[in-house]
Coordinates of C-alpha atoms in Angstrom, one line a residue:
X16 CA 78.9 -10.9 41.2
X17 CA 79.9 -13.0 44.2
X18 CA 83.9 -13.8 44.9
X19 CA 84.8 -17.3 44.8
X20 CA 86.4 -16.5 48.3
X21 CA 82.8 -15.6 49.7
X22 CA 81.1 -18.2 47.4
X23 CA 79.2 -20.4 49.9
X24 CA 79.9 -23.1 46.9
X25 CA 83.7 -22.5 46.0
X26 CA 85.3 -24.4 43.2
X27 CA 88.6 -26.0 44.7
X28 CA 90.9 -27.2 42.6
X29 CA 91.0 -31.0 42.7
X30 CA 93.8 -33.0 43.6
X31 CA 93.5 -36.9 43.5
X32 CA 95.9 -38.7 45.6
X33 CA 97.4 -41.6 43.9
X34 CA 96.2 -45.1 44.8
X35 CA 98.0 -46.3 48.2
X36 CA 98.1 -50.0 49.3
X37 CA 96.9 -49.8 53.0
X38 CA 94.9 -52.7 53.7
X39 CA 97.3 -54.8 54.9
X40 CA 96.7 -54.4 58.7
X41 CA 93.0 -55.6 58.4
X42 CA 91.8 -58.6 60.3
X43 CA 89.5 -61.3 58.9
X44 CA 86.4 -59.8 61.2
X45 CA 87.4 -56.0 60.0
X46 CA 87.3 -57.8 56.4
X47 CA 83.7 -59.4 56.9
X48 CA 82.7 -56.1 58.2
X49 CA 83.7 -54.0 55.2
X50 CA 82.5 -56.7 52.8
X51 CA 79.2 -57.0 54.2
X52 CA 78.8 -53.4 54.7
X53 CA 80.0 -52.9 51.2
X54 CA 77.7 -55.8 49.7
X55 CA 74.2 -54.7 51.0
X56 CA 72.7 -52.5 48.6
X57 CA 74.0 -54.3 45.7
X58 CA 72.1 -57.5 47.2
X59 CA 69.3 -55.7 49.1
X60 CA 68.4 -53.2 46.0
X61 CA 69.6 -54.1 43.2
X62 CA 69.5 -58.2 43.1
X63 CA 66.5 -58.2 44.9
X64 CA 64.9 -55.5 43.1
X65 CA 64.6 -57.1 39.7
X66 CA 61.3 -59.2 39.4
X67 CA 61.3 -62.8 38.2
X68 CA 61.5 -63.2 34.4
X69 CA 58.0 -64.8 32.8
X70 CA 59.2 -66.3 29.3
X71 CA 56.2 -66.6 26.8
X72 CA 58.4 -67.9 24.0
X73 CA 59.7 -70.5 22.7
X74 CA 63.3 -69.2 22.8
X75 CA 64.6 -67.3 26.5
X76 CA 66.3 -64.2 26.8
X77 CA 70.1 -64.0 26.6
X78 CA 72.4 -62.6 29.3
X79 CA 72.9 -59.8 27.6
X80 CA 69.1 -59.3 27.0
X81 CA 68.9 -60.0 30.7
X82 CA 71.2 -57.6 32.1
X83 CA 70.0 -54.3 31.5
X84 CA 67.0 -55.2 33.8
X85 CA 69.8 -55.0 37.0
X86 CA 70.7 -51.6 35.9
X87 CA 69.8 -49.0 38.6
X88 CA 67.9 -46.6 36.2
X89 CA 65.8 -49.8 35.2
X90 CA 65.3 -50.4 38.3
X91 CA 64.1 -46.4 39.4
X92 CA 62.0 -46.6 35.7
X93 CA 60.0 -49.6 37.2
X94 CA 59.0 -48.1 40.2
X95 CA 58.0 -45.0 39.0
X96 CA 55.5 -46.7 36.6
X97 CA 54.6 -48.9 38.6
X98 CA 53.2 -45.8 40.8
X99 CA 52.3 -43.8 37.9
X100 CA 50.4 -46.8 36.5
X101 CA 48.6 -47.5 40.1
X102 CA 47.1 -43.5 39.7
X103 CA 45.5 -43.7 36.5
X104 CA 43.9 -47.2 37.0
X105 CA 40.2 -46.7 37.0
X106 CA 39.7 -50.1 38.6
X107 CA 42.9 -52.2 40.2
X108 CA 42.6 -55.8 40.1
X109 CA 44.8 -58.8 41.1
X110 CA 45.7 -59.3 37.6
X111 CA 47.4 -55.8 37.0
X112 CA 49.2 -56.0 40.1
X113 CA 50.8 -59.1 39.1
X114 CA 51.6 -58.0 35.7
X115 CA 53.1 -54.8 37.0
X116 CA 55.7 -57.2 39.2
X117 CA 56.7 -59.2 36.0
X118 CA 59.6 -59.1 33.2
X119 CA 57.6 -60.8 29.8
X120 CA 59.7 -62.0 27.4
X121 CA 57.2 -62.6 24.3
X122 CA 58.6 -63.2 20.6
X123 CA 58.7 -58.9 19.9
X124 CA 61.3 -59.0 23.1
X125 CA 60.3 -57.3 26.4
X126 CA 56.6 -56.3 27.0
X127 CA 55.8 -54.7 30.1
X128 CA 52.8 -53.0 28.8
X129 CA 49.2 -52.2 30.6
X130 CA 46.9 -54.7 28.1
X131 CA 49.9 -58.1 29.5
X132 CA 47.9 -58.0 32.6
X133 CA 44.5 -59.3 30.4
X134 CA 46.1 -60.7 27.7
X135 CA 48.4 -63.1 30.2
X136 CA 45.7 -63.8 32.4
X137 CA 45.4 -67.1 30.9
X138 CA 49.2 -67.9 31.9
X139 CA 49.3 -66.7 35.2
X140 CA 48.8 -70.5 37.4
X141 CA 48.5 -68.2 40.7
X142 CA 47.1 -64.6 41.5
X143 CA 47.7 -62.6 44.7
X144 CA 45.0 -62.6 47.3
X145 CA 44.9 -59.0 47.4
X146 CA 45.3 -56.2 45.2
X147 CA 48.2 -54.6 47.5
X148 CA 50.8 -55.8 49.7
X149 CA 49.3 -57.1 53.2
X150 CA 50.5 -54.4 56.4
X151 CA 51.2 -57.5 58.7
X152 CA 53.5 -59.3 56.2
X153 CA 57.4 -60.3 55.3
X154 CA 57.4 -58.2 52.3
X155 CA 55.9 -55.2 54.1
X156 CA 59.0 -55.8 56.8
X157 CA 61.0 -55.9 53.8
X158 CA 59.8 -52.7 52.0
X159 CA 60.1 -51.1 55.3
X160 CA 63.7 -51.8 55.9
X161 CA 65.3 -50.9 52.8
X162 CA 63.1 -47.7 52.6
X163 CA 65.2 -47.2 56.1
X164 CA 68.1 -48.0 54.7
X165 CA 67.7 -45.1 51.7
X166 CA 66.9 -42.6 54.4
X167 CA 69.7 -43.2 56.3
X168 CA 71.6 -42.9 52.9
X169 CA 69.6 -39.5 52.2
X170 CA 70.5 -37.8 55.7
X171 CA 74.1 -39.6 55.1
X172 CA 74.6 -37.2 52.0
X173 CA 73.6 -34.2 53.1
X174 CA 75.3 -34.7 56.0
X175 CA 78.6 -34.8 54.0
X176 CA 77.3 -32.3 51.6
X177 CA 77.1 -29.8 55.2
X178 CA 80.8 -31.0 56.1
X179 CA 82.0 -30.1 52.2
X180 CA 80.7 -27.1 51.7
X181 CA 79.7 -25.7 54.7
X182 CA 81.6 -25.9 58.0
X183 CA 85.9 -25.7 57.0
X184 CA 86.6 -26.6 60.3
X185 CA 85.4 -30.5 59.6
X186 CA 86.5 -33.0 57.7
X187 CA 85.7 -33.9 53.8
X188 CA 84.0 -36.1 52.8
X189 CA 86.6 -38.5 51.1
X190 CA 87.9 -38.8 54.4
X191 CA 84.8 -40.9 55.3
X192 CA 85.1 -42.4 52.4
X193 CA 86.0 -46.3 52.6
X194 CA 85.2 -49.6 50.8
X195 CA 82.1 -49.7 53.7
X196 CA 80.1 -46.9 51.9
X197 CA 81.0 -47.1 48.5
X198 CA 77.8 -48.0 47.3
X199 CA 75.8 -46.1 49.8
X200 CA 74.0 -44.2 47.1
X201 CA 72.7 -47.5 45.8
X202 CA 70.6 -47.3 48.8
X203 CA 68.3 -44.3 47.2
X204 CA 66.7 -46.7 45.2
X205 CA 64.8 -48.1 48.5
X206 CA 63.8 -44.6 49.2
X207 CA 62.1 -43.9 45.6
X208 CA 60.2 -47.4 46.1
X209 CA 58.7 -46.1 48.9
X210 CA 56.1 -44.6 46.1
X211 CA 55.1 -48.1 45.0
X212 CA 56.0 -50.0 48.4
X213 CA 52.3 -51.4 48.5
X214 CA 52.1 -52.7 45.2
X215 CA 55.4 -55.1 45.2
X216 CA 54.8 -58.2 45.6
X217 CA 56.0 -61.5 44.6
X218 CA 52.6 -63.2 45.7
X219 CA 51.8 -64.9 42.0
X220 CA 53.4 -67.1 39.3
X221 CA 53.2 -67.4 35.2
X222 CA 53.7 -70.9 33.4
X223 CA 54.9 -71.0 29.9
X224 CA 51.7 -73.0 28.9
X225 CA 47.7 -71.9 29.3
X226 CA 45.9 -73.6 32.3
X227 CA 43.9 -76.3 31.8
X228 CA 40.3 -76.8 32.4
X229 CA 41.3 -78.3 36.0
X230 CA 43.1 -75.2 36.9
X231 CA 40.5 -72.3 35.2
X232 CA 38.4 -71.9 37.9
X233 CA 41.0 -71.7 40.6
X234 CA 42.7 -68.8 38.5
X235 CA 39.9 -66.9 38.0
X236 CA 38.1 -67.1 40.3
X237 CA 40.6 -66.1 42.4
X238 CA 40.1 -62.5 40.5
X239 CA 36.4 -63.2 39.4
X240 CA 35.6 -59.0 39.4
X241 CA 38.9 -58.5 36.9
X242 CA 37.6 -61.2 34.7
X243 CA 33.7 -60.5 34.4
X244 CA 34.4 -56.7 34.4
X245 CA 37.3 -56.0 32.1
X246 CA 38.0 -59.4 29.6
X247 CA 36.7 -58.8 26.4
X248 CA 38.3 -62.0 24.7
X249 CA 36.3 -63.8 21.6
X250 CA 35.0 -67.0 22.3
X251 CA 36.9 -68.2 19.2
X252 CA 39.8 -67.1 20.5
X253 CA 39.6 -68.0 24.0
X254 CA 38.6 -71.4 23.0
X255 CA 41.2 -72.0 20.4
X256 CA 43.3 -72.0 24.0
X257 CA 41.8 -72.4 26.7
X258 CA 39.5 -75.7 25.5
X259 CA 42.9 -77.5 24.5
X260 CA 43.4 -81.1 26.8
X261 CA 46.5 -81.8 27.8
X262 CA 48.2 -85.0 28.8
X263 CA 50.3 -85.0 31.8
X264 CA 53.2 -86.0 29.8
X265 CA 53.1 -83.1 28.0
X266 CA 53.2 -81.0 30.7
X267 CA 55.4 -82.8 31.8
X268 CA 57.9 -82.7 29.0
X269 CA 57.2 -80.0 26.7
X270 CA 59.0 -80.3 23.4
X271 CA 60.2 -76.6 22.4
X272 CA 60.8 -77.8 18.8
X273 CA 56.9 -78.9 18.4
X274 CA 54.4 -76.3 16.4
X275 CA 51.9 -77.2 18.6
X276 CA 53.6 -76.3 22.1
X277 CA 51.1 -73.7 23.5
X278 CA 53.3 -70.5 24.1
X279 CA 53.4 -67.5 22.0
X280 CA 55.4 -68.3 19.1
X281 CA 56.2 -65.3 16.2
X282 CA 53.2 -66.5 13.5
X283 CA 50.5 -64.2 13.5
X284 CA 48.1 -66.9 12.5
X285 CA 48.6 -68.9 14.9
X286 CA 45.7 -69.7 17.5
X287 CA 48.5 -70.0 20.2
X288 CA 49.3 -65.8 19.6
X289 CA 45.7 -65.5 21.9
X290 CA 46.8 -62.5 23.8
X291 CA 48.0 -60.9 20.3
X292 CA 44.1 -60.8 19.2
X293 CA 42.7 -59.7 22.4
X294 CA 41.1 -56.2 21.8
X295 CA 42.7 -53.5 24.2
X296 CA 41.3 -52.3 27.3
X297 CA 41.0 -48.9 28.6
X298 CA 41.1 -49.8 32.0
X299 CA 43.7 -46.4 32.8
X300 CA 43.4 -42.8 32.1
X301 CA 46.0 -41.1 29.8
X302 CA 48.9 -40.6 30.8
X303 CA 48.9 -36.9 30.3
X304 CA 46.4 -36.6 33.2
X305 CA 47.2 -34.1 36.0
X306 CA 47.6 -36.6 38.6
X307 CA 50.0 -38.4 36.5
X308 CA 52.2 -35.0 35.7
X309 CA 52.1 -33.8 39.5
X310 CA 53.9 -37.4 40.0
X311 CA 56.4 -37.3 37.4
X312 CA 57.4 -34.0 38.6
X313 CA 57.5 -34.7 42.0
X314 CA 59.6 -38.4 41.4
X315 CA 62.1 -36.1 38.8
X316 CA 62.5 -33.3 41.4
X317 CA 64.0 -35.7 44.1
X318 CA 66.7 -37.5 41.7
X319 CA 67.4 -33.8 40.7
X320 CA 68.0 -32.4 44.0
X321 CA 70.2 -35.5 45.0
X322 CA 72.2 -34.9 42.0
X323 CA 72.5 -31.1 42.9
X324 CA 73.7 -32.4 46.0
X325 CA 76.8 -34.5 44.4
X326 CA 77.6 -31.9 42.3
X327 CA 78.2 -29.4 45.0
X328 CA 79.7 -32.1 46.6
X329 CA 82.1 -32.6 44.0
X330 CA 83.2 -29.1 43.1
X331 CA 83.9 -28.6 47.2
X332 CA 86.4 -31.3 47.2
X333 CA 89.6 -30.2 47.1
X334 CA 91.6 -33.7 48.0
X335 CA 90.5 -37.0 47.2
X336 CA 91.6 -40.5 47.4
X337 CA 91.7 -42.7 44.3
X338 CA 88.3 -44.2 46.1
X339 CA 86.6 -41.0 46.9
X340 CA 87.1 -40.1 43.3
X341 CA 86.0 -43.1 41.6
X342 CA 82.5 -42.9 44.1
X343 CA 81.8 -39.3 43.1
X344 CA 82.1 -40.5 39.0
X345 CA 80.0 -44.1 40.1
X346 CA 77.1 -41.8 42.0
X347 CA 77.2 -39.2 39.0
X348 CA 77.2 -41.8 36.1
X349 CA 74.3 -43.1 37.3
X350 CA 72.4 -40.2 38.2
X351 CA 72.9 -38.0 35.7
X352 CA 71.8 -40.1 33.1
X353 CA 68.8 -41.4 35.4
X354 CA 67.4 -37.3 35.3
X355 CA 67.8 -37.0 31.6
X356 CA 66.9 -40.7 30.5
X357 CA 63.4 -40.6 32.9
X358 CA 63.1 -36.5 31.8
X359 CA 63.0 -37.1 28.2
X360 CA 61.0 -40.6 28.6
X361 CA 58.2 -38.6 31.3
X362 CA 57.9 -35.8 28.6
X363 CA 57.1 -38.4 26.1
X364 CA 54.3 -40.2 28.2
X365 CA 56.0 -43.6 27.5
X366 CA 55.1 -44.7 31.4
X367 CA 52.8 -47.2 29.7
X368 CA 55.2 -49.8 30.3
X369 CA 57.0 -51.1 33.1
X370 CA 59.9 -52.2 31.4
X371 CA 62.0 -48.7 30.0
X372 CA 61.6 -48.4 26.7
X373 CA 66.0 -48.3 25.7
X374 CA 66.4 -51.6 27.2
X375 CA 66.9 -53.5 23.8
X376 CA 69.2 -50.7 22.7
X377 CA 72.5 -51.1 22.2
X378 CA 73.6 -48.0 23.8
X379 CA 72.4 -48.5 27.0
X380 CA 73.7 -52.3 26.8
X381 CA 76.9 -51.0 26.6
X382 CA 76.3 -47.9 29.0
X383 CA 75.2 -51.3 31.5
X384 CA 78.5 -53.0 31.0
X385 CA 80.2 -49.9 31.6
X386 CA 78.5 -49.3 35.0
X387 CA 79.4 -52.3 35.9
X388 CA 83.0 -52.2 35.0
X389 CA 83.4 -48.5 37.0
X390 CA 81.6 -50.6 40.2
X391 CA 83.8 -53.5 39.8
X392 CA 87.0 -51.1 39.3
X393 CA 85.7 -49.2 42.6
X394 CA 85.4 -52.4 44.5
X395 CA 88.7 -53.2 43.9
X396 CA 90.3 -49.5 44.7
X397 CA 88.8 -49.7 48.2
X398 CA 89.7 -52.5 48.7
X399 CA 93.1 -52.0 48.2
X400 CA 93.3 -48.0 49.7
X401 CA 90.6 -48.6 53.2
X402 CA 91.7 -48.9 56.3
X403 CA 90.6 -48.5 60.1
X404 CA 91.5 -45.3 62.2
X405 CA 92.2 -45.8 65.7
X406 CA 88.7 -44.5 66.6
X407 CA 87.0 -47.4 64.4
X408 CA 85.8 -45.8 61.6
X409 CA 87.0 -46.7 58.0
X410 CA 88.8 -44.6 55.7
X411 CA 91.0 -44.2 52.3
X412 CA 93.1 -41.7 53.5
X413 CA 96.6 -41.9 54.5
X414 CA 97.5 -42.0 58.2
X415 CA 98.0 -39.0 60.3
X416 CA 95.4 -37.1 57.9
X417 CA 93.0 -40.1 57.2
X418 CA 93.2 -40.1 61.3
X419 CA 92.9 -36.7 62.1
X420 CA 90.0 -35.9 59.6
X421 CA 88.6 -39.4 60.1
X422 CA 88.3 -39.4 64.0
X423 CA 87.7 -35.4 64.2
X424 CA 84.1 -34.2 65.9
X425 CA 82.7 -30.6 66.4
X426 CA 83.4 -31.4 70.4
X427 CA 86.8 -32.6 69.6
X428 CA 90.5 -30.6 69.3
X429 CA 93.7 -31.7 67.8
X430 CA 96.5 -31.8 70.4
X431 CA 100.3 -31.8 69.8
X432 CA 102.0 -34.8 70.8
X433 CA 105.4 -34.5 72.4
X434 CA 108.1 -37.2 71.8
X435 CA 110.6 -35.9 74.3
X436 CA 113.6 -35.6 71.7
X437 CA 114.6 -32.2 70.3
X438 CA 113.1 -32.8 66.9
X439 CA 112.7 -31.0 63.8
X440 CA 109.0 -31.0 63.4
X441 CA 107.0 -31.8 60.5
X442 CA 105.3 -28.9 58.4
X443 CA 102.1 -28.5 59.8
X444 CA 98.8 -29.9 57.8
X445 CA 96.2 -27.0 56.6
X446 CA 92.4 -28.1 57.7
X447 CA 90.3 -25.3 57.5
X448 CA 91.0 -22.7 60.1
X449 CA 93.4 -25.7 62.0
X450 CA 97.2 -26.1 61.5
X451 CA 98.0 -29.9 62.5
X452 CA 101.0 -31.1 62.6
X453 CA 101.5 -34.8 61.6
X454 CA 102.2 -35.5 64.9
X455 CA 99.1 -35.1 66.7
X456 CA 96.5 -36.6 69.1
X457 CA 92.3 -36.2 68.8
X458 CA 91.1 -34.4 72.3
X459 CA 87.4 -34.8 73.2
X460 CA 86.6 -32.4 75.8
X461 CA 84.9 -34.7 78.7
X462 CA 81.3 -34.9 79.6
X463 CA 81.8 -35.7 83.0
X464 CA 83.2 -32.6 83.7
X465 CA 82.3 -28.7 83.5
X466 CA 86.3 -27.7 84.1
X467 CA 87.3 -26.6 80.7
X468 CA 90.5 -27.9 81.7
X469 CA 89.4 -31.8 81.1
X470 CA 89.3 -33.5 78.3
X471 CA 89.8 -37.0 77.1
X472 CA 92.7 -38.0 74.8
X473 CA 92.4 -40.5 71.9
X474 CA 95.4 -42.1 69.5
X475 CA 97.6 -41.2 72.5
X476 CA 101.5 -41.5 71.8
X477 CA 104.8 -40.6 73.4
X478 CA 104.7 -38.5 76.7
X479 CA 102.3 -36.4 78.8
X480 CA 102.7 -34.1 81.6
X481 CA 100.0 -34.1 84.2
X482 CA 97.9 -35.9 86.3
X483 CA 96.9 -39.1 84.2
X484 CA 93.6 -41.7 85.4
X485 CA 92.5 -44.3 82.9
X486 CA 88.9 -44.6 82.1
X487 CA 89.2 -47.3 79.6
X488 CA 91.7 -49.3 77.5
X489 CA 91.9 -46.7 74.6
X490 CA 91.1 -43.5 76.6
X491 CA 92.7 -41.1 79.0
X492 CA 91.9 -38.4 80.7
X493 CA 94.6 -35.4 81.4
X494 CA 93.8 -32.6 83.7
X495 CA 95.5 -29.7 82.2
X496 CA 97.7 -27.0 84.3

């Protein structure tokens, strides 16, 4: 039985600071800083992440139908399919890749399923030119920086997973922990795209109406091998569409109240419900196929271990600010119920569709709203509690503390500051194996220098003895006798 006093993993008691108003002193630039540091994994992973909507019926989706699809376990869900889909194609064409990158709304609701890429085919108005993102393209720069950006994020955490649990002598990590990197852990998304990075692609459009004969041979031939090898459409079926003639006003001005508007409307009978009719295709193996599995496991043992990580991270933390709290419940109500939602879902074999199978459920539209109110409520928190330290990092924490533990480094030492009165001293601050008193400086012991004696002085107050040389505006050096 281990101690909890040896436990490399203790369980501290948690104390939550109360929230503090300490933005005041910010500047406009400090502001754009924070806010644009704040902002851009919302914008570059979540906004950006969610495909364009293709609507194949005569009445659109709602808002609320629409915003599960911006949830970030929708998101994860999508690109694990995607990837899981690209293994067990026996043959990848243009067509599947852009069905795989498109949200259908039919009449039954979402349809993200493998047979939309045939059965569509006669809606899509423009096919990519390959069947994979080009190397030497914008969205292969794209892909390549927000994969970047979720490794920084993954060295980021167990970086602050090492200073929790593992070294006492540095700081927490709420001390770091500012309206700058509150959605940091948004970020893991780009990393878990890196599986599908090849196959996202905007590269193709859908219209609401079939092409007409003027535009059939640009489609397909454009994907002539997808068409001759895998359709399997009647001719009765195909022609009940497809040999329609159109006038340009009425592709001009569509009337969504006339029977005979060519999109897929909710009567089985009609000839306009083509893709309804089309027999399915067994272009992909099964989804129980060892390839398949060895993915599944692979994608669900990464979100595990990162969620291992939190947790530790979470029972290690001993004081917190109102902001550092509300991050630890944002990152572990979404990744919690990311493991057991795509567990369950993986176990199943449901990775037929792109488009997770709850998102018409009412539980996880109100799970959504609920993620969104705990991100809104953190947004507002930080920006209320962070603050700059005098070394120009960002932090919730009160001064003095928020300082010290925000400013401290393996290379640097706190120093006593002196204020030349006779002074009753504050009680001195426990961190780790250090006793700081409120009053205090941040000593970095210089590089220029091999005398033990030398080292530079930051957040420098009151009096000095010694011999003093400045080095820069903010810095000082002291040679110590």
């Amino acid at each position: 039985m281990v101690s909890p006093l040896t436990s490399p993993f203790p369980i501290l008691p948690l104390h939550i600071r109360p929230i503090t108003h300490q933005s005041g002193e910010n500047t406009f630039s400090e502001w754009i800083t924070l806010f644009t540091l704040c902002l851009a994994p919302l914008v570059a992973h979540i906004i950006a992440g969610v495909p364009e909507v293709s609507c194949l019926s005569r009445h659109r989706p709602r808002w609320q139908d629409r915003i599960c699809h911006y949830n970030p376990i929708s998101i994860l869900w999508r690109y694990a399919v995607i990837t899981d889909r690209r293994i067990r194609a026996r043959s990848w064409e243009a067509a599947d890749l852009a069905a795989s990158n498109t949200l259908f709304w039919t009449s039954d609701g979402w349809d993200g399923s493998e047979q939309m890429a045939d059965s569509t085919l006669p809606y899509c108005s423009r096919l990519p030119e390959i069947t994979r993102v080009a190397f030497f393209s914008g969205e292969m720069v794209k892909r390549l920086i927000v994969t970047l950006q979720g490794c920084q994020v993954v060295f980021m955490t167990i970086n602050i997973f090492k200073l929790t649990t593992l070294d006492e002598d540095l700081p927490p990590f709420s001390a770091r922990m500012g309206l700058d990197i509150i959605f940091f852990h948004i970020a893991l998304i780009g990393l878990m795209r890196i599986f599908c990075c090849l196959w996202l692609t905007q590269d193709f459009s859908y219209s609401n109406v079939p092409n007409s004969g003027l535009d059939k041979g640009r489609v397909y031939d454009r994907s002539l091998s997808s068409f001759n090898t895998h359709l399997d459409i009647s001719a009765d079926v195909l022609g009940g569409v497809m040999d329609r003639r159109w006038s340009a006003d009425t592709v001009r001005r569509p009337r969504l109240t006339s029977p005979t508007f060519p999109i897929i409307h909710t009567d089985p009978s009609s000839t306009t419900d083509s893709w309804k009719h089309m027999r399915p295709h067994s272009r992909y193996w099964a989804t129980n196929t060892w390839p398949s599995r060895a993915f599944r496991f692979f994608f669900l043992t990464i979100l595990l271990g990162l969620w291992t990580i939190a947790m530790l991270i979470a029972i290690s933390s001993m004081d917190v600010t109102a902001t550092a709290f509300l991050a630890l419940v944002f990152y572990h109500f979404l990744l919690g119920p990311a493991v057991i939602l795509l567990s369950i879902y993986f176990v199943q074999g449901k990775t037929t569709t792109t488009i997770i199978p709850c998102i018409s459920s009412k539980w996880y539209k109100v799970y959504t709203a609920v993620v969104f109110l705990v991100a809104i409520s953190l947004f507002v928190v930080g920006c209320i509690e962070t603050r700059q330290t005098p070394c120009g990092t960002f932090t919730s924490f009160p001064r003095y503390m928020g300082d010290l533990m925000g400013c401290l480094k393996k290379e640097s030492m706190p120093i006593r500051m002196g204020t030349g009165k006779e002074v009753t001293e504050p009680p001195p601050v426990r961190l780790g194996t250090l006793d700081i008193p409120e009053g205090f400086g941040i000593g970095f012991f210089s590089p220029l220098s091999r005398d033990p004696r030398q080292f530079v002085m930051m957040n420098f107050t009151g009096n000095c003895l010694g011999n003093l040389s400045t080095i820069s505006a903010q810095l000082a050096k002291f040679e110590v006798r």
